[in-house]
Every structure is written in structure tokens, then in C-alpha cells.
Amino acid sequence: MFRHAAKLLRRPVPTTSPAAAAVSRRPFSSDLPAAETADPAFVEAWKKLIPNIDPPKTPLSFMQPRPATPASIPTKLTVNFVLPYASELSAKEVDMVIVPATTGQLGVLPGHVPTIAELRPGLMSVHDGNDVTKYFVSSGFAFIHANSFADIIAVEAVPIDRIDANLVQKGLAEFTQKVNSASTDLEKAEAQIGVDVHSALNSALTG
Amino acid sequence: MSAPMPFWRAAGMTYITYSNICANLVRNCLKEPHKAEALNREKVHFAISTWKDGKAEKPVIRSDLAED
């Protein structure tokens, strides 16, 4: 396993020469400057040729520029919570959002480090002052940007008061039984998913 | 593939399949008016046509709507 170790240790470290360092260090996507809204070269050329008429709008000028990363940490987090069929929260300013990531409950405050998190079936809570709104999210992703914008996308998310506890218990019992009686890998995986989702629903209702 | 991977991928399932199964299970655990709305929202009706030798074969219709 370590046959190649000597060769790998002997190769030159990439950051020794400044030219190589500039090439090998890739910028993070959060380091990009705010996108341009108009092509300056085009506007220049137009003004030279036709100074009286305003230059026409290009598709670039209709796009909203990415909100710049503020120099100091903003006081509120802007949340966009979308589902395939509806936009639950659209640019809502809140204090904190707790999302159920696969790596555990992720609490997002303004000024959070840019993160992409895959969500697992679990409870998501939106905290604004003293109000807490809880949703059960089936799965999805959370993108947290450097400018304290959080985009949370989920396939299915319901406020927890719409969940029926009896159906959850029945489902849990049914899938635990299926896990034990499953034969193929795929059946076992499906039954395991059922157990995971129903136990998450259960703890969301009781927790 | 021996890289650490979720159990569903090891069993041959893709992320989209996993995500859709989770969403369906959640929809089936809702209280009554919301459950009917959610299941209704997800009904699909479409036709699949295969083409062979430049000619369309008879399309297959897949539908969750009641057959009238």
C-alpha cells in the first residue's frame, strides 16, 4: 500500500514557485466579485456611434446581480425555502434556521460559513424573534452563501401539525417488520428508508 | 465501489429514487385533507413513444388518473 510513498514524497511541492501557486490555488466560488449588469465594451462602442440614443438593454442587465458579501456580518439571515410546487418562504429575514443535515442538526446564523448540506428526513425550524415555525422536511439540500442568504430546497415539507401520529406508528411497525423479512438488497434498502423516515417523523412529533 | 456511501446507494438506488421514496412516505403520513391534496398533486399522466427505424410505434400511456 505504501510502495509509492517514496515517489510521492519526493515530488516537488506545488506551492514553491509563485507562478505555480497562483495556478494551483483555485478560488472559492464565494470569492467571486458581484456579477456585472452591463457589458462595458458594448456600451462604450454604442455611445461612440450613437450618442443620442440610450444603449439597448442586454439580457445581462435584466438579471439581478448577486447580492454582494457585506463587509460586516448582517443582523438577519435571509431564507428562501422552496418546494417543487410552492415557495414556502421567499427572501424572509429571520434570526436563525436549524436544518436537519445528514451530518446532524445544522444551526445557521447570519454570517455562517458558506456551506452546501444534504438534508435527511427531519425537523427544520425557523426562528424569528420569539416565533418558531417547524417543518418536517423529507429530503433536499441547503445552500448557505457568504452574504447570509440561505436557500433550502426540499422535495416535500409539511408543518408538523399536519402529520398524523397514528399513521406514523403504523408505518413504523410495518417497515420494521419489512426490514426483518426483506430478501434482496433493494428491498432491505427500501424497508430501511421506511424505518428511517418514520422514526424521524416520530421524533419530530414528540420532540 | 468501496468508498463510504449511503446504504441506499450501495444497494443500487440513485439519490432521486431515495428522495422520491422519502417524499412519498411523508405524504402518506399526513392528516386527512392535506393527504388527499398531496397525493392528488403528485398524480401524473403521460404517453411514452418509442421510435424504431424512423417510425413511431404505438405510444404507451401511463396514468394515475381514473380511466373513464
Coordinates of C-alpha atoms in Angstrom, one line a residue:
Chain A
M1 CA 0.0 0.0 0.0
F2 CA 2.9 2.3 0.7
R3 CA 5.0 1.3 -2.3
H4 CA 4.5 4.7 -4.0
A5 CA 5.1 6.7 -0.8
A6 CA 8.8 7.4 -1.5
K7 CA 8.0 8.6 -5.0
L8 CA 5.1 10.8 -3.9
L9 CA 7.1 12.4 -1.1
R10 CA 9.9 13.2 -3.5
R11 CA 7.7 15.1 -6.0
P12 CA 8.1 18.9 -5.8
V13 CA 5.5 20.6 -3.6
P14 CA 3.3 22.8 -5.9
T15 CA 3.4 26.0 -3.8
T16 CA 7.2 26.5 -4.1
S17 CA 7.1 28.7 -7.2
P18 CA 4.7 31.8 -7.2
A19 CA 3.5 31.2 -10.7
A20 CA 2.7 27.6 -10.0
A21 CA 1.0 28.7 -6.7
A22 CA -1.3 31.2 -8.5
V23 CA -2.4 28.5 -11.0
S24 CA -2.9 25.6 -8.5
R25 CA -4.9 27.6 -5.9
R26 CA -8.4 27.6 -7.2
P27 CA -10.6 30.5 -5.9
F28 CA -13.7 29.6 -3.9
S29 CA -17.0 30.3 -5.6
S30 CA -17.7 32.7 -2.6
D31 CA -14.7 34.8 -3.5
L32 CA -16.2 36.0 -6.9
P33 CA -16.9 39.7 -7.3
A34 CA -20.5 40.7 -7.9
A35 CA -21.6 39.9 -11.4
E36 CA -21.7 42.7 -14.0
T37 CA -25.1 44.1 -15.1
A38 CA -24.0 45.5 -18.4
D39 CA -21.2 44.8 -20.8
P40 CA -19.0 48.0 -20.7
A41 CA -17.3 47.4 -24.0
F42 CA -20.7 47.3 -25.8
V43 CA -21.9 50.4 -24.1
E44 CA -18.7 52.2 -25.0
A45 CA -19.0 51.3 -28.7
W46 CA -22.7 52.2 -28.8
K47 CA -22.1 55.6 -27.2
K48 CA -19.3 56.4 -29.7
L49 CA -21.5 55.5 -32.7
I50 CA -25.0 56.7 -31.5
P51 CA -24.5 59.2 -28.6
N52 CA -28.1 60.4 -28.6
I53 CA -30.0 57.1 -28.0
D54 CA -29.6 55.0 -24.8
P55 CA -27.9 51.7 -25.4
P56 CA -30.4 48.8 -25.6
K57 CA -30.8 46.5 -22.6
T58 CA -29.0 43.2 -22.9
P59 CA -30.1 40.0 -21.1
L60 CA -27.3 40.7 -18.6
S61 CA -28.9 43.9 -17.5
F62 CA -32.2 42.2 -16.7
M63 CA -30.6 39.8 -14.3
Q64 CA -30.4 40.8 -10.7
P65 CA -26.8 40.9 -9.6
R66 CA -25.7 38.5 -6.9
P67 CA -26.1 40.4 -3.6
A68 CA -22.6 41.3 -2.5
T69 CA -21.0 39.9 0.6
P70 CA -21.2 42.7 3.1
A71 CA -18.1 43.7 5.0
S72 CA -19.6 43.2 8.4
I73 CA -21.9 40.3 9.4
P74 CA -25.5 41.2 8.8
T75 CA -28.0 41.1 11.6
K76 CA -30.6 38.8 9.9
L77 CA -30.4 35.7 7.8
T78 CA -32.4 35.8 4.5
V79 CA -34.1 32.5 3.9
N80 CA -35.5 31.1 0.6
F81 CA -37.4 27.9 1.4
V82 CA -38.8 26.3 -1.8
L83 CA -40.6 23.2 -2.7
P84 CA -41.2 21.9 -6.2
Y85 CA -44.8 23.1 -6.1
A86 CA -44.7 26.1 -3.9
S87 CA -42.4 28.7 -2.4
E88 CA -42.8 28.4 1.4
L89 CA -40.5 31.3 2.4
S90 CA -39.3 33.8 -0.1
A91 CA -36.5 36.1 1.0
K92 CA -37.7 36.1 4.6
E93 CA -35.4 37.8 7.1
V94 CA -35.0 35.6 10.2
D95 CA -32.6 35.2 13.1
M96 CA -31.8 31.5 12.8
V97 CA -32.6 28.4 10.9
I98 CA -31.9 24.8 12.1
V99 CA -31.8 22.3 9.3
P100 CA -31.6 18.5 9.5
A101 CA -28.4 17.8 7.6
T102 CA -27.0 14.3 7.1
T103 CA -24.2 15.2 9.5
G104 CA -26.5 16.4 12.2
Q105 CA -28.7 19.4 13.1
L106 CA -27.1 22.4 11.4
G107 CA -27.8 25.7 13.1
V108 CA -27.4 28.6 10.6
L109 CA -26.9 32.1 11.9
P110 CA -26.2 35.3 9.9
G111 CA -22.5 35.2 8.9
H112 CA -22.4 31.4 8.6
V113 CA -19.5 30.0 6.6
P114 CA -20.7 29.1 3.0
T115 CA -21.9 25.5 3.1
I116 CA -23.8 23.0 1.0
A117 CA -25.5 20.5 3.1
E118 CA -27.5 17.4 2.1
L119 CA -30.7 17.1 4.2
R120 CA -32.0 14.0 5.8
P121 CA -35.7 13.4 6.7
G122 CA -36.1 15.5 9.9
L123 CA -37.3 18.6 11.6
M124 CA -36.4 22.1 10.3
S125 CA -37.1 25.1 12.5
V126 CA -37.2 28.8 11.5
H127 CA -36.6 31.1 14.4
D128 CA -37.6 34.8 14.1
G129 CA -37.5 36.7 17.4
N130 CA -39.8 34.5 19.7
D131 CA -41.6 32.8 16.8
V132 CA -40.5 29.3 15.9
T133 CA -42.1 27.6 12.8
K134 CA -41.3 23.9 12.5
Y135 CA -41.5 22.0 9.3
F136 CA -40.8 18.3 8.6
V137 CA -38.5 18.0 5.6
S138 CA -38.4 14.8 3.6
S139 CA -35.0 15.4 2.0
G140 CA -33.3 18.0 0.0
F141 CA -30.4 20.4 0.1
A142 CA -29.4 23.6 2.0
F143 CA -27.1 26.1 0.3
I144 CA -25.7 28.8 2.7
H145 CA -24.0 31.7 0.9
A146 CA -21.3 34.1 2.1
N147 CA -23.8 37.0 2.1
S148 CA -26.1 35.3 4.8
F149 CA -28.6 34.1 2.2
A150 CA -29.8 30.5 2.8
D151 CA -31.5 28.6 0.0
I152 CA -33.3 25.5 1.3
I153 CA -34.8 23.2 -1.2
A154 CA -36.9 20.2 -0.3
V155 CA -39.0 17.7 -2.2
E156 CA -41.7 17.6 0.4
A157 CA -42.0 19.7 3.6
V158 CA -45.1 20.0 5.9
P159 CA -45.7 21.9 9.0
I160 CA -45.7 19.4 11.8
D161 CA -49.3 19.9 12.8
R162 CA -50.3 18.2 9.5
I163 CA -48.7 14.9 10.5
D164 CA -51.0 12.1 11.7
A165 CA -49.3 10.3 14.7
N166 CA -51.3 7.0 14.2
L167 CA -50.2 6.6 10.6
V168 CA -46.7 7.2 11.7
Q169 CA -46.8 4.5 14.3
K170 CA -48.5 2.1 11.8
G171 CA -45.9 2.8 9.2
L172 CA -43.0 2.3 11.7
A173 CA -44.3 -1.1 12.8
E174 CA -44.9 -2.1 9.1
F175 CA -41.4 -1.2 8.0
T176 CA -39.6 -2.6 11.0
Q177 CA -41.3 -5.9 10.1
K178 CA -40.3 -5.5 6.5
V179 CA -36.7 -4.9 7.4
N180 CA -36.6 -8.3 9.1
S181 CA -38.4 -10.1 6.3
A182 CA -36.6 -8.5 3.3
S183 CA -34.7 -10.7 1.0
T184 CA -33.0 -8.7 -1.8
D185 CA -30.6 -5.8 -1.1
L186 CA -33.0 -3.4 -2.7
E187 CA -36.0 -4.5 -0.6
K188 CA -33.8 -4.2 2.5
A189 CA -32.8 -0.7 1.5
E190 CA -36.4 0.4 0.9
A191 CA -37.5 -1.0 4.2
Q192 CA -34.6 0.7 5.9
I193 CA -35.6 4.0 4.3
G194 CA -39.1 3.5 5.6
V195 CA -37.8 2.9 9.1
D196 CA -35.6 6.0 9.0
V197 CA -38.3 8.3 7.7
H198 CA -41.0 7.0 10.2
S199 CA -38.7 7.2 13.2
A200 CA -37.7 10.8 12.1
L201 CA -41.4 11.6 11.9
N202 CA -42.0 10.1 15.3
S203 CA -39.2 12.1 17.0
A204 CA -40.4 15.3 15.2
L205 CA -43.9 14.8 16.7
T206 CA -42.7 14.0 20.2
G207 CA -39.5 16.2 20.3
Chain B
M1 CA -17.0 0.9 -5.3
S2 CA -15.7 0.7 -1.8
A3 CA -15.8 4.5 -0.9
P4 CA -18.0 5.2 2.1
M5 CA -21.5 5.6 0.7
P6 CA -25.1 5.7 2.0
F7 CA -26.8 2.3 2.3
W8 CA -29.3 3.0 -0.5
R9 CA -26.5 3.8 -3.0
A10 CA -24.7 0.6 -2.0
A11 CA -28.0 -1.3 -2.8
G12 CA -28.1 0.2 -6.3
M13 CA -30.6 3.1 -5.7
T14 CA -30.0 6.6 -7.0
Y15 CA -30.5 9.8 -5.0
I16 CA -33.6 10.7 -6.9
T17 CA -35.2 7.4 -6.2
Y18 CA -34.3 7.7 -2.5
S19 CA -35.6 11.2 -2.3
N20 CA -38.9 10.3 -4.0
I21 CA -39.4 7.3 -1.7
C22 CA -38.9 9.6 1.4
A23 CA -41.3 12.2 0.0
N24 CA -44.0 9.5 -0.7
L25 CA -43.7 8.1 2.8
V26 CA -44.1 11.6 4.3
R27 CA -47.1 12.3 2.1
N28 CA -48.7 9.0 3.3
C29 CA -48.4 10.1 6.9
L30 CA -50.4 13.3 6.6
K31 CA -53.8 14.2 8.2
E32 CA -56.8 13.9 6.0
P33 CA -57.5 16.9 3.8
H34 CA -53.8 17.5 3.3
K35 CA -53.1 13.9 2.5
A36 CA -55.6 13.8 -0.3
E37 CA -54.4 17.1 -1.7
A38 CA -50.8 16.0 -1.6
L39 CA -51.5 12.6 -3.3
N40 CA -53.6 14.4 -5.9
R41 CA -50.9 16.9 -6.7
E42 CA -48.5 14.1 -7.5
K43 CA -50.6 12.3 -10.0
V44 CA -49.2 12.1 -13.5
H45 CA -50.5 11.3 -16.9
F46 CA -48.1 10.9 -19.8
A47 CA -47.5 9.0 -23.0
I48 CA -44.2 7.3 -23.9
S49 CA -43.5 6.8 -27.6
T50 CA -40.6 4.7 -28.8
W51 CA -39.2 5.2 -32.3
K52 CA -37.8 2.4 -34.4
D53 CA -36.4 2.6 -37.9
G54 CA -37.6 6.2 -38.2
K55 CA -41.2 5.3 -37.4
A56 CA -43.2 5.9 -34.2
E57 CA -44.6 2.8 -32.6
K58 CA -47.8 2.8 -30.6
P59 CA -47.4 5.1 -27.6
V60 CA -47.8 3.7 -24.1
I61 CA -49.9 5.8 -21.8
R62 CA -49.1 5.8 -18.1
S63 CA -51.7 7.4 -15.9
D64 CA -52.7 7.9 -12.3
L65 CA -56.0 9.4 -13.2
A66 CA -59.1 7.3 -13.2
E67 CA -59.7 5.6 -16.5
D68 CA -63.0 6.9 -17.9

